[in-house]
Coordinates of C-alpha atoms and ligand atoms in Angstrom, one line a residue:
M261 CA 18.5 1.6 24.1
V262 CA 15.9 3.1 21.7
G263 CA 13.6 5.7 23.2
L264 CA 9.9 5.5 22.6
A265 CA 8.6 8.2 20.3
P266 CA 4.9 9.2 20.2
G267 CA 2.9 8.9 17.0
T268 CA 1.0 6.4 15.0
V269 CA 1.7 4.3 11.9
W270 CA -1.3 4.5 9.5
A271 CA -1.8 2.5 6.3
V272 CA -3.9 3.0 3.2
S273 CA -3.9 1.7 -0.4
D274 CA -5.8 1.9 -3.7
L275 CA -6.4 5.7 -3.5
H276 CA -7.1 5.7 -7.2
V277 CA -7.0 9.5 -7.4
A278 CA -8.2 9.7 -11.0
Y279 CA -11.6 9.7 -9.4
D280 CA -12.5 13.2 -8.1
A281 CA -14.2 11.8 -5.0
N282 CA -11.0 9.9 -4.1
K283 CA -8.8 12.9 -4.8
A284 CA -11.1 14.9 -2.4
I285 CA -10.4 12.2 0.3
V286 CA -6.6 12.7 -0.2
E287 CA -7.0 16.4 0.0
A288 CA -8.8 16.1 3.3
M289 CA -6.4 13.4 4.8
R290 CA -4.4 14.7 7.7
P291 CA -2.3 13.0 10.4
A292 CA -3.6 12.9 13.9
A293 CA -0.3 14.1 15.3
D294 CA 3.0 15.5 13.9
D295 CA 4.9 12.3 14.3
D296 CA 2.5 10.1 12.4
W297 CA 3.7 7.8 9.5
L298 CA 1.6 6.9 6.5
L299 CA 2.1 3.7 4.5
V300 CA 0.7 3.8 1.0
A301 CA 0.5 0.3 -0.4
G302 CA 0.0 1.0 -4.1
D303 CA -2.6 2.0 -6.7
V304 CA -2.3 5.7 -6.0
G305 CA -3.2 6.2 -9.7
E306 CA -2.2 5.7 -13.3
N307 CA -0.9 9.0 -14.6
F308 CA 2.6 10.0 -13.4
A309 CA 1.4 13.6 -12.5
D310 CA -1.5 12.2 -10.4
I311 CA 0.9 9.9 -8.5
E312 CA 3.3 12.7 -7.9
W313 CA 0.7 15.1 -6.7
T314 CA -0.6 12.5 -4.2
L315 CA 2.7 11.5 -2.7
K316 CA 4.0 15.1 -2.6
T317 CA 0.7 16.2 -0.8
L318 CA 1.0 13.4 1.7
A319 CA 4.7 13.9 2.3
E320 CA 4.1 17.5 3.2
R321 CA 1.7 16.3 6.0
Y322 CA 3.0 13.1 7.5
A323 CA 6.4 12.8 9.2
T324 CA 7.2 9.7 7.2
V325 CA 5.5 8.4 4.0
V326 CA 6.4 4.9 2.7
W327 CA 5.2 3.8 -0.7
S328 CA 5.0 0.5 -2.5
P329 CA 3.9 0.5 -6.2
G330 CA 0.6 -1.1 -7.3
N331 CA -0.1 -2.4 -10.7
H332 CA -1.8 0.9 -11.7
E333 CA 1.3 3.0 -11.1
L334 CA 3.2 0.6 -13.4
W335 CA 0.8 1.0 -16.3
T336 CA 1.8 3.1 -19.2
P337 CA -1.5 4.9 -20.1
K338 CA -1.6 6.1 -23.7
D339 CA -2.5 9.7 -22.6
D340 CA 0.3 10.0 -20.0
P341 CA 3.1 12.4 -21.1
V342 CA 5.4 10.0 -19.2
Q343 CA 5.7 7.0 -21.7
S344 CA 8.4 5.0 -20.0
R345 CA 7.5 1.3 -19.6
G346 CA 8.2 -1.5 -17.0
V347 CA 11.4 -1.2 -15.0
A348 CA 12.1 2.3 -16.5
R349 CA 8.8 3.6 -15.3
Y350 CA 9.3 2.1 -11.9
E351 CA 12.7 3.7 -11.6
A352 CA 11.3 7.0 -12.6
L353 CA 8.6 6.7 -9.9
V354 CA 11.3 5.9 -7.3
E355 CA 13.3 8.9 -8.3
M356 CA 10.2 11.1 -8.1
C357 CA 9.5 9.7 -4.6
R358 CA 13.1 10.4 -3.4
G359 CA 12.6 14.1 -4.4
Y360 CA 9.9 14.3 -1.8
G361 CA 11.6 12.1 0.8
V362 CA 9.1 9.3 0.3
H363 CA 10.6 5.9 1.2
T364 CA 10.4 3.3 -1.6
P365 CA 11.3 -0.4 -1.9
E366 CA 14.8 0.7 -3.2
D367 CA 15.7 2.7 -0.1
P368 CA 17.0 1.6 3.4
F369 CA 14.0 0.3 5.4
P370 CA 12.8 2.9 7.9
V371 CA 12.6 1.7 11.5
W372 CA 9.7 2.6 13.7
N373 CA 11.0 3.4 17.2
G374 CA 7.6 4.4 18.7
D375 CA 5.3 2.3 20.8
G376 CA 5.8 -1.4 20.0
G377 CA 9.2 -0.7 18.2
P378 CA 11.8 -1.1 17.0
I379 CA 10.0 -2.5 14.0
T380 CA 11.3 -2.4 10.5
V381 CA 8.9 -1.1 7.9
A382 CA 9.7 -3.0 4.7
P383 CA 8.0 -1.6 1.6
L384 CA 8.1 -4.4 -1.0
F385 CA 7.4 -4.6 -4.7
L386 CA 6.8 -8.2 -5.6
L387 CA 4.3 -8.2 -8.5
Y388 CA 2.7 -11.6 -9.4
D389 CA 3.6 -14.6 -11.4
Y390 CA 0.2 -16.3 -12.2
S391 CA 0.9 -19.1 -9.6
F392 CA -2.4 -18.4 -7.9
R393 CA -3.9 -20.6 -10.6
P394 CA -7.7 -21.3 -10.9
E395 CA -8.9 -24.8 -10.2
G396 CA -8.4 -27.1 -13.2
A397 CA -5.3 -25.3 -14.4
T398 CA -1.8 -26.8 -13.9
T399 CA 0.1 -24.3 -16.0
T400 CA 0.2 -20.5 -16.5
E401 CA -1.1 -20.9 -20.0
E402 CA -4.1 -23.0 -18.8
G403 CA -4.9 -20.5 -16.1
L404 CA -4.8 -17.6 -18.5
A405 CA -6.9 -19.5 -21.0
L406 CA -9.6 -20.0 -18.3
A407 CA -9.6 -16.3 -17.5
Y408 CA -9.9 -15.3 -21.2
A409 CA -12.7 -17.9 -21.6
A410 CA -14.5 -16.3 -18.7
G411 CA -14.0 -12.8 -20.0
I412 CA -12.2 -11.8 -16.7
V413 CA -8.8 -10.5 -17.8
C414 CA -6.8 -8.0 -15.7
T415 CA -6.1 -4.7 -17.6
D416 CA -2.4 -5.2 -16.7
E417 CA -2.2 -7.6 -19.6
F418 CA -2.5 -4.5 -21.9
F419 CA -0.9 -1.7 -19.9
L420 CA 1.6 -3.1 -17.5
H421 CA 4.7 -3.8 -19.6
P422 CA 7.5 -5.9 -18.1
D423 CA 10.3 -4.4 -20.2
P424 CA 13.2 -5.3 -20.2
Y425 CA 11.9 -8.6 -18.8
A426 CA 10.1 -10.9 -21.2
T427 CA 7.2 -11.4 -18.9
R428 CA 5.6 -10.1 -15.7
A429 CA 6.4 -13.5 -14.1
E430 CA 10.1 -13.0 -14.8
W431 CA 10.0 -9.5 -13.3
C432 CA 8.2 -11.0 -10.3
A433 CA 10.9 -13.6 -9.8
A434 CA 13.6 -10.9 -9.9
R435 CA 11.7 -8.8 -7.3
V436 CA 11.2 -11.8 -5.0
A437 CA 14.9 -12.6 -5.1
Y438 CA 15.9 -9.0 -4.4
S439 CA 13.4 -8.6 -1.6
E440 CA 14.3 -12.0 0.0
K441 CA 17.9 -11.0 0.2
R442 CA 17.1 -7.6 1.8
L443 CA 14.6 -9.0 4.3
S444 CA 17.1 -11.7 5.3
A445 CA 19.4 -9.0 6.7
V446 CA 16.6 -7.5 9.0
T447 CA 17.0 -8.3 12.7
T448 CA 13.9 -6.7 14.2
P449 CA 10.2 -7.6 13.7
T450 CA 8.8 -6.2 10.5
I451 CA 5.8 -4.6 8.9
L452 CA 5.7 -6.2 5.5
M453 CA 3.9 -3.9 3.0
N454 CA 3.2 -5.0 -0.5
H455 CA 0.4 -4.1 -2.9
W456 CA -0.5 -7.8 -3.5
P457 CA -1.2 -10.1 -0.6
L458 CA 1.7 -12.3 0.4
V459 CA -0.5 -15.4 0.7
R460 CA -3.3 -16.7 -1.4
E461 CA -6.0 -17.1 1.2
P462 CA -7.3 -13.5 1.0
T463 CA -8.2 -14.1 -2.6
R464 CA -10.5 -17.0 -1.8
I465 CA -13.4 -14.6 -1.4
L466 CA -13.0 -13.0 -4.9
R467 CA -16.2 -13.4 -6.8
H468 CA -14.1 -14.4 -9.9
Q469 CA -11.5 -16.9 -8.8
V470 CA -9.7 -16.7 -12.2
F471 CA -8.7 -13.1 -11.2
A472 CA -6.5 -14.5 -8.4
Q473 CA -3.6 -15.2 -10.8
W474 CA -3.0 -11.4 -11.0
C475 CA -2.9 -11.1 -7.2
G476 CA 0.4 -12.5 -5.9
T477 CA 2.9 -15.3 -5.9
E478 CA 3.2 -18.7 -4.1
L479 CA 6.9 -17.8 -3.6
T480 CA 6.0 -15.6 -0.6
A481 CA 3.6 -18.0 1.2
D482 CA 5.8 -18.3 4.3
W483 CA 7.3 -14.8 4.4
H484 CA 5.0 -13.5 7.2
T485 CA 6.5 -16.1 9.6
R486 CA 10.0 -16.4 8.0
F487 CA 10.6 -12.6 8.2
G488 CA 9.1 -12.0 11.6
A489 CA 6.1 -10.0 10.5
H490 CA 4.2 -8.0 13.2
T491 CA 1.7 -7.2 10.5
V492 CA 1.3 -7.6 6.8
V493 CA -0.2 -4.6 5.0
Y494 CA -1.6 -5.1 1.5
G495 CA -4.4 -3.8 -0.9
H496 CA -5.3 -4.6 -4.5
L497 CA -8.3 -6.7 -3.7
H498 CA -10.5 -3.7 -2.8
I499 CA -11.9 -5.8 0.1
P500 CA -10.8 -3.9 3.2
R501 CA -10.7 -6.2 6.2
T502 CA -8.4 -7.8 8.8
T503 CA -7.5 -11.5 8.8
A504 CA -4.7 -13.5 10.4
Y505 CA -2.6 -16.4 9.1
D506 CA -0.3 -18.2 11.5
G507 CA -1.3 -15.6 14.1
V508 CA 0.0 -12.7 12.0
P509 CA -2.5 -10.0 11.2
F510 CA -3.0 -9.2 7.5
E511 CA -4.5 -5.7 6.9
E512 CA -6.2 -5.1 3.6
V513 CA -6.3 -1.3 3.7
S514 CA -7.8 -0.2 0.4
L515 CA -9.9 2.8 -0.3
G516 CA -11.0 1.5 -3.7
Y517 CA -13.3 3.0 -6.2
P518 CA -16.1 5.4 -5.2
R519 CA -18.8 2.8 -5.9
E520 CA -17.0 0.4 -3.6
W521 CA -16.4 2.7 -0.6
T522 CA -19.9 4.2 -0.8
A523 CA -21.2 0.6 -0.8
H524 CA -19.0 -0.1 2.3
G525 CA -20.7 2.8 4.1
G526 CA -18.1 5.4 3.4
F527 CA -14.3 5.6 4.0
R528 CA -13.3 5.8 7.6
G529 CA -9.7 6.9 6.9
P530 CA -6.3 5.1 6.9
R531 CA -6.0 2.0 9.1
R532 CA -4.0 2.2 12.4
I533 CA -1.2 -0.3 12.3
L534 CA 1.0 0.8 15.2
P535 CA 0.6 1.0 18.1
R536 CA -1.7 -2.0 17.9
A537 CA -4.6 -2.0 20.3
G538 CA -3.9 -4.7 22.9
G539 CA -0.1 -4.9 22.1
R540 CA 1.8 -7.2 19.9
P541 CA 0.0 -10.4 18.9
Ligands
LIG148 FE1 -6.7 -0.9 -6.8
LIG149 FE1 -4.1 -3.2 -7.7

């Protein structure tokens, strides 16, 4: 019998701490209680030192910190002293996290035994494979051509290197296979946490639909039901909101850029994921 522990699971993403106003938000961020967990769903920043400062700072304050990488962590910025690319950069980030006790997609999944538990918190790193194609495109090449023609091209094309994979889509396929295998062994309900949404629907409100191809993969369209998700946590879109698919809540928990969160009326802090008001859906 698992005892109930107090505490709250919070989630946030897209901290983008290269912006001073965002860094100030991280500096001010505190748990509500000693037992609180914080899920950080990617796009902490671009420079290795910024990412390390943020995760170290949060790990000193929250009982448990869980991190999934976003596309920005995986960039290799020209001015970053850490010049590793692709898988090597990801592995360096994972090692850095382990030094501070931060859980990554390469570690055993932590289990929440507080109110609503046991629930397995599964940080995922799935990337995207250009399968969220724009209307009129039947291949990746056609989808990308439409994006280039519209002048809407994700910066990942220039800074997110897939080495040693040939393409980001190949890296995505490998990540999906690895994650699918690990999730298949989980026997409790899950919190699935991934920088990119697991289903395409949240991208339908993007102003530029050609951008959706950098936002996920069709390969995970049924994971929220197949892997017993209590909640799916994601970011990347910078459109914080709660939606539901097949009765499963999807929480977009981004802070976003200062111009975005000021336009949203300010940042109200990380989103509460557990315990969920009203109990399990
Ligand atoms: Fe972001
Ligand atoms: Fe992102």
